[in-house]
PDB file of C-alpha atoms in Angstrom:
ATOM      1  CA  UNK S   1       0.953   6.933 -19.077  1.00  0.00           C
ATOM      2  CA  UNK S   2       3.443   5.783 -16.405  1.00  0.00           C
ATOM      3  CA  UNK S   3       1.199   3.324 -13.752  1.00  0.00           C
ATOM      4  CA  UNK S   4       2.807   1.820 -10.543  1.00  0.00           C
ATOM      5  CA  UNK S   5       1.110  -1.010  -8.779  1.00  0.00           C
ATOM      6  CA  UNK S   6       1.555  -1.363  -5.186  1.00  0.00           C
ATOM      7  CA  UNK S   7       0.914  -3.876  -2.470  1.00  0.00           C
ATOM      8  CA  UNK S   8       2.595  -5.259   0.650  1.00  0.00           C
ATOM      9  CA  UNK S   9       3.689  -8.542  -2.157  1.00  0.00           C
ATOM     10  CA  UNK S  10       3.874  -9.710  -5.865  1.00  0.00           C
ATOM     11  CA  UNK S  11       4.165 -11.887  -8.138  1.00  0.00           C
ATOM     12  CA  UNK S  12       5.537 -14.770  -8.029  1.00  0.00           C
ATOM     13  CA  UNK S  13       4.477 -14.626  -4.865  1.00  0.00           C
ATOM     14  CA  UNK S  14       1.082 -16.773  -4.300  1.00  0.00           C
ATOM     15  CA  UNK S  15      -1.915 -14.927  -3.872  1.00  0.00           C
ATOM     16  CA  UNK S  16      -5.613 -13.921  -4.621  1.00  0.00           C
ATOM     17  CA  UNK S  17      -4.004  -9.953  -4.510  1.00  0.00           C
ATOM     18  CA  UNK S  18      -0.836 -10.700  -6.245  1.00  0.00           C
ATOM     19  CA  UNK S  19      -2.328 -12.656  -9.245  1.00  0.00           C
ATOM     20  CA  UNK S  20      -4.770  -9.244  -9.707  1.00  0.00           C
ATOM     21  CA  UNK S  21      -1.792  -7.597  -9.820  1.00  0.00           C
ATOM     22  CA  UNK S  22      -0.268  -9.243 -12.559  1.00  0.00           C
ATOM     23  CA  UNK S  23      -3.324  -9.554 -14.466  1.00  0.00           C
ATOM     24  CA  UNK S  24      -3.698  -5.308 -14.426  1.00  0.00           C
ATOM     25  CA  UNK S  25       0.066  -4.857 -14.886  1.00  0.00           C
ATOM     26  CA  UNK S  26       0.020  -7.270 -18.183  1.00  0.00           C
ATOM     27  CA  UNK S  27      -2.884  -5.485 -19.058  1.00  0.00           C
ATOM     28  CA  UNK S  28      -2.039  -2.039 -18.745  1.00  0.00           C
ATOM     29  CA  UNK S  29       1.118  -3.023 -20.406  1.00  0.00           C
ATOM     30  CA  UNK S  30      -0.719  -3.912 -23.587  1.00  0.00           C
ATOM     31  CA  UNK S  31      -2.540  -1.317 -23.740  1.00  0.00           C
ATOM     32  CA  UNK S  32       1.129   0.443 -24.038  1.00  0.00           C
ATOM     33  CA  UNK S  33       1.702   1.795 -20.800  1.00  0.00           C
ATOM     34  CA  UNK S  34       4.341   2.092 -19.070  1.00  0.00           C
ATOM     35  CA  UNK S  35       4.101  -0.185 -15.306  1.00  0.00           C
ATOM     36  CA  UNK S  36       5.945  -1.116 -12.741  1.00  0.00           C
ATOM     37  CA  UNK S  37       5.161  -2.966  -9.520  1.00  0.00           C
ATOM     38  CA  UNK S  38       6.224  -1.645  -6.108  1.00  0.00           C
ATOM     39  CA  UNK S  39       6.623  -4.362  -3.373  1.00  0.00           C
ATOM     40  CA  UNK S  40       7.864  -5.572  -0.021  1.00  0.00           C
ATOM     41  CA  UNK S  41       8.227  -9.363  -1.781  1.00  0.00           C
ATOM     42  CA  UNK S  42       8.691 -10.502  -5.169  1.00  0.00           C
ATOM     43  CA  UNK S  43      10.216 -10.153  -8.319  1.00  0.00           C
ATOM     44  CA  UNK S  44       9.979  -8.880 -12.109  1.00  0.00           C
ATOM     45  CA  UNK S  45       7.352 -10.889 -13.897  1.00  0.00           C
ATOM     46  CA  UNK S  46       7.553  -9.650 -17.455  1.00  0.00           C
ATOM     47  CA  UNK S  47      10.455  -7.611 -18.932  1.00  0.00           C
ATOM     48  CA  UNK S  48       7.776  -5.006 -19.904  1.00  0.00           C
ATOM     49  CA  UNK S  49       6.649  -4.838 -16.414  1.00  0.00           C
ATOM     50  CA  UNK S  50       8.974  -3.044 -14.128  1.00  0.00           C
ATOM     51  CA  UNK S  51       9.924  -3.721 -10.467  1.00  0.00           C
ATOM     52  CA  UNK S  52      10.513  -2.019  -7.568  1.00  0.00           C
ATOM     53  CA  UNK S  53      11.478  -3.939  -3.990  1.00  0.00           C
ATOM     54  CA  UNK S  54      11.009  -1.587  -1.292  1.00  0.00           C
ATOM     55  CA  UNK S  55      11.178  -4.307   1.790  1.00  0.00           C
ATOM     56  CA  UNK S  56       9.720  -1.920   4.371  1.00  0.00           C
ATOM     57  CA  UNK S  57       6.490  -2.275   2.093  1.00  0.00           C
ATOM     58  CA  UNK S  58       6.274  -5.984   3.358  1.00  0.00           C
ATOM     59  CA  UNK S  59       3.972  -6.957   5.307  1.00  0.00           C
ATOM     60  CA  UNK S  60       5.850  -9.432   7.084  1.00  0.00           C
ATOM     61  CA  UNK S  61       8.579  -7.092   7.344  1.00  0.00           C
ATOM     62  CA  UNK S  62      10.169  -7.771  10.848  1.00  0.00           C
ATOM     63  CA  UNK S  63      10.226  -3.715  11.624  1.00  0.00           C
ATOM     64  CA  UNK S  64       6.538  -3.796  10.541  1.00  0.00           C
ATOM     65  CA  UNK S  65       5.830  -6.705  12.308  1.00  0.00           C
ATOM     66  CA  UNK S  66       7.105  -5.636  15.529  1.00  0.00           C
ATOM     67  CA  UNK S  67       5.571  -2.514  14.979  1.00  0.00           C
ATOM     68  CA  UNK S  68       1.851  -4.039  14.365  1.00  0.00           C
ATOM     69  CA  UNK S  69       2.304  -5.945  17.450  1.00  0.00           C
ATOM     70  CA  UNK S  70       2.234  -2.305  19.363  1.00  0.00           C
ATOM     71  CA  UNK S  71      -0.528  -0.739  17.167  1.00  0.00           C
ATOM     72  CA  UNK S  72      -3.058  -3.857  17.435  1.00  0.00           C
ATOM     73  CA  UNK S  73      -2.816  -3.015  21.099  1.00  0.00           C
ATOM     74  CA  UNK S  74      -3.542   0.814  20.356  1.00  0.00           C
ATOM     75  CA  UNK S  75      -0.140   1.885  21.303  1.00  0.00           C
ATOM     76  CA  UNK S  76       1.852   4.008  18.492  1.00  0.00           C
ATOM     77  CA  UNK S  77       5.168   2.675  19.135  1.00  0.00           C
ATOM     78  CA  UNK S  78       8.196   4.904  18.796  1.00  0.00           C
ATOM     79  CA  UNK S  79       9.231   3.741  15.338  1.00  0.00           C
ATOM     80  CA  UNK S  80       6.322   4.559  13.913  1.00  0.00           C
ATOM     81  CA  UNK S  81       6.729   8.276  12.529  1.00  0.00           C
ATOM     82  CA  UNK S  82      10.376   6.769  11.594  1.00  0.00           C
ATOM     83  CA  UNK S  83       9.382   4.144   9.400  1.00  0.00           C
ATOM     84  CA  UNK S  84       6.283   6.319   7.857  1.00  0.00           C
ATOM     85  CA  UNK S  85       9.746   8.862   6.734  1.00  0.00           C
ATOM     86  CA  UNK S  86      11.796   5.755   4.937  1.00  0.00           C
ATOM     87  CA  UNK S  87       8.624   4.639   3.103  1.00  0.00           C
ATOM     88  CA  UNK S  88       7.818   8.277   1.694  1.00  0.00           C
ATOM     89  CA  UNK S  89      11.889   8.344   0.758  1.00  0.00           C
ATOM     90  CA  UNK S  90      11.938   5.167  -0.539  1.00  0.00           C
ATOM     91  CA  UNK S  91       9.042   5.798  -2.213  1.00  0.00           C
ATOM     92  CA  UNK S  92       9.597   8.827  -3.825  1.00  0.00           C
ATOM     93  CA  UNK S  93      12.061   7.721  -7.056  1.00  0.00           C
ATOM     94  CA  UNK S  94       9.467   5.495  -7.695  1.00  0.00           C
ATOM     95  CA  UNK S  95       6.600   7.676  -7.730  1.00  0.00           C
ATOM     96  CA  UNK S  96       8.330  10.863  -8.932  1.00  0.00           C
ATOM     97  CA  UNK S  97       7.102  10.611 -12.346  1.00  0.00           C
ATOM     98  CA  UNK S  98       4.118   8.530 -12.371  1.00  0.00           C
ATOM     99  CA  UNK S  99       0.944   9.398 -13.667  1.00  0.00           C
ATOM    100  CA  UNK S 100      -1.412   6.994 -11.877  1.00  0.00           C
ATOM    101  CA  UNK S 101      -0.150   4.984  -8.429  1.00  0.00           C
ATOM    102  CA  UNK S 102      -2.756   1.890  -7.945  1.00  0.00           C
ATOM    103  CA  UNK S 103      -2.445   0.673  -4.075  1.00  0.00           C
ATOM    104  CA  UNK S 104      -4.121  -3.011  -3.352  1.00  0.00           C
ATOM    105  CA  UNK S 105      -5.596  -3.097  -0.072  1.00  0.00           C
ATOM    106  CA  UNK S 106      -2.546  -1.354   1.374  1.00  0.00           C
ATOM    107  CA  UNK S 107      -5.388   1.827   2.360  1.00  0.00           C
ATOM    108  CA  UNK S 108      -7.998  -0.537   3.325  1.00  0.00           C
ATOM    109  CA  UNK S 109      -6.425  -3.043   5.907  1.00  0.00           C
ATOM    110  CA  UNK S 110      -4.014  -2.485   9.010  1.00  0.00           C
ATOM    111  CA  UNK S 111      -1.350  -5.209   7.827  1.00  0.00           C
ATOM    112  CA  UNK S 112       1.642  -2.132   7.415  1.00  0.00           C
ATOM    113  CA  UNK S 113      -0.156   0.947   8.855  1.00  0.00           C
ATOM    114  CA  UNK S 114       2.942   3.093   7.696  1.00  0.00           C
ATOM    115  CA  UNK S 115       2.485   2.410   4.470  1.00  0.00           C
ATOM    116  CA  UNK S 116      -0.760   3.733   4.470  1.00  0.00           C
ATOM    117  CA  UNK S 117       0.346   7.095   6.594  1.00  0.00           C
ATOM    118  CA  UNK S 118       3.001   7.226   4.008  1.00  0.00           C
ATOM    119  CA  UNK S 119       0.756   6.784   0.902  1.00  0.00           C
ATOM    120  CA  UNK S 120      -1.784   8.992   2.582  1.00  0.00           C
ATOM    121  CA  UNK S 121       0.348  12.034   2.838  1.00  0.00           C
ATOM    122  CA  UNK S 122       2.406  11.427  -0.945  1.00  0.00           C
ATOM    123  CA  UNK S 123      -1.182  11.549  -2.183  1.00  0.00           C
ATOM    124  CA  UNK S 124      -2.543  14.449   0.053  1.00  0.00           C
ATOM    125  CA  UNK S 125       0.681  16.418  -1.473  1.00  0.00           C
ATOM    126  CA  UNK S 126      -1.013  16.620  -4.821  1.00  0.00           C
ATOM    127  CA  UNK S 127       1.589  13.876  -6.364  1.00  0.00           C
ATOM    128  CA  UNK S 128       0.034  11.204  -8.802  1.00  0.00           C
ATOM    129  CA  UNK S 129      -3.121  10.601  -9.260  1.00  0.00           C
ATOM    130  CA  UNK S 130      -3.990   7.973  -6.373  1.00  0.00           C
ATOM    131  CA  UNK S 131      -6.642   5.000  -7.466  1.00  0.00           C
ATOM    132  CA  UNK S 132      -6.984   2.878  -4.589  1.00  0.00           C
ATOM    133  CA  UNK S 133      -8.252  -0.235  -5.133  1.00  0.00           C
ATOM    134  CA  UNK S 134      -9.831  -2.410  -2.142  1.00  0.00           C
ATOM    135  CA  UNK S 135     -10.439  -6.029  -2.124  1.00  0.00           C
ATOM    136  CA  UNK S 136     -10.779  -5.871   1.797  1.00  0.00           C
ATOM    137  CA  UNK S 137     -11.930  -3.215   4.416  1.00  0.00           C
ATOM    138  CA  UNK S 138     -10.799  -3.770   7.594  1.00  0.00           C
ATOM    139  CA  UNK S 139     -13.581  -1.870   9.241  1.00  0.00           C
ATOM    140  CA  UNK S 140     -16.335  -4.092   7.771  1.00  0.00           C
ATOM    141  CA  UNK S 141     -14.330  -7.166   8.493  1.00  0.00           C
ATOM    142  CA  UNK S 142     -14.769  -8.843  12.095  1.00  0.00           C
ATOM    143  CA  UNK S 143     -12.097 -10.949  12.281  1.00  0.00           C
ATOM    144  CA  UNK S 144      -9.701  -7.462  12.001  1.00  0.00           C
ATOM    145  CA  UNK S 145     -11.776  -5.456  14.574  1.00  0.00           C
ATOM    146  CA  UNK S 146      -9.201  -6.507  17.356  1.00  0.00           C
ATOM    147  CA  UNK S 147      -6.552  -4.737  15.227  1.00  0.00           C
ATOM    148  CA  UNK S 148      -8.705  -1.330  14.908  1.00  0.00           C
ATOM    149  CA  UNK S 149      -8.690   1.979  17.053  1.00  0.00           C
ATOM    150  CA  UNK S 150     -10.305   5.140  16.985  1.00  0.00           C
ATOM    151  CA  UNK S 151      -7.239   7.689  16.180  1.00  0.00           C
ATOM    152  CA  UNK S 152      -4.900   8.338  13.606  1.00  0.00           C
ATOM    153  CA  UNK S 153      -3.301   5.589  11.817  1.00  0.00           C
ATOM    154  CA  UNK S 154      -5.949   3.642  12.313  1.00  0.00           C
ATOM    155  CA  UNK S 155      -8.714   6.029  11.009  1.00  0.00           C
ATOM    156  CA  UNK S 156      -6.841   6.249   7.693  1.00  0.00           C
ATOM    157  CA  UNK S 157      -8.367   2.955   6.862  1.00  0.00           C
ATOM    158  CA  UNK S 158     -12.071   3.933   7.289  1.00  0.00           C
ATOM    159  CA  UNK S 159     -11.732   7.975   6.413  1.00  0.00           C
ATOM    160  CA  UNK S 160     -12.240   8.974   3.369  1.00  0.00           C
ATOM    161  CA  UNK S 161      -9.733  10.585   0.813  1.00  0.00           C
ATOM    162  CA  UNK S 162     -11.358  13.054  -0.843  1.00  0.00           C
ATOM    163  CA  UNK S 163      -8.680  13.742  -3.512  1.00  0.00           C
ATOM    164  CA  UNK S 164      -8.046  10.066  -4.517  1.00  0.00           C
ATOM    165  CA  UNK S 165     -10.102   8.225  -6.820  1.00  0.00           C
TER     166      UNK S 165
END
């Protein structure tokens, strides 16, 4: 089975997130799959353990950044619907032949909202199977509330999707 990992950053990258990652991704790989990680921010880990930079996944992207800025003020700024397109493209070589995609958080928290509209519609197409694993919810969190609005992107974090696991 071909597994991707995903998340705004990875290993080596310091984190609570990122050293999940490369605990599931070794694992995975032991079991004799085949993984990769997708990521804004790191690098290859393990030579059995692909990796795919995508910067535009980062969430300290400058585009993304600037962009958040706008949406944590409820505004959908103008480069929104842009960036969601390069994500899905840049996304798409990656995913094409994947069995399972595992997201971290990326669903869950408003830190690169067009990842999530991007993962949201790959996974609403019928692509790979979509496990979405959340360490965080925004919605439950109060010091993110600020960041939250009723409307679409925002409600992608607290709606359900029905045809993910």
């Amino acid at each position: 089975m071909k597994i991707v990992v995903l998340h705004y950053a990875a290993p080596p990258v310091v984190g609570g997130v990122e050293s999940i990652m490369a605990q599931h991704a070794r694992l995975m790989a032991r079991a004799g799959h085949r993984v990769s990680i997708a990521a804004g921010r790191g690098s290859q880990i393990d030579k059995n353990i692909g990796f795919c930079l995508v910067p535009e996944l980062d969430s300290r992207n400058p585009e993304v950044l600037a962009l958040k800025a706008e949406l944590d003020q409820g505004r959908i700024p103008a480069g929104f619907e842009p960036l969601v397109e390069r994500i899905e493209a840049a996304l798409a070589p990656i995913l094409q032949d994947a069995d399972r995609v595992i997201p971290h958080n990326v669903c869950s928290l408003s830190k690169n909202l067009a990842l999530t509209a991007a993962l949201h519609r790959i996974s609403e197409r019928g692509g790979p199977r979509f496990i979405l694993w959340h360490h965080d919810l925004a919605w439950t969190t109060p010091r993110y509330r600020p960041e939250l609005h009723d409307g679409y992107p925002w409600d992608l974090l607290r709606t359900d999707w029905p045809w993910v696991q």
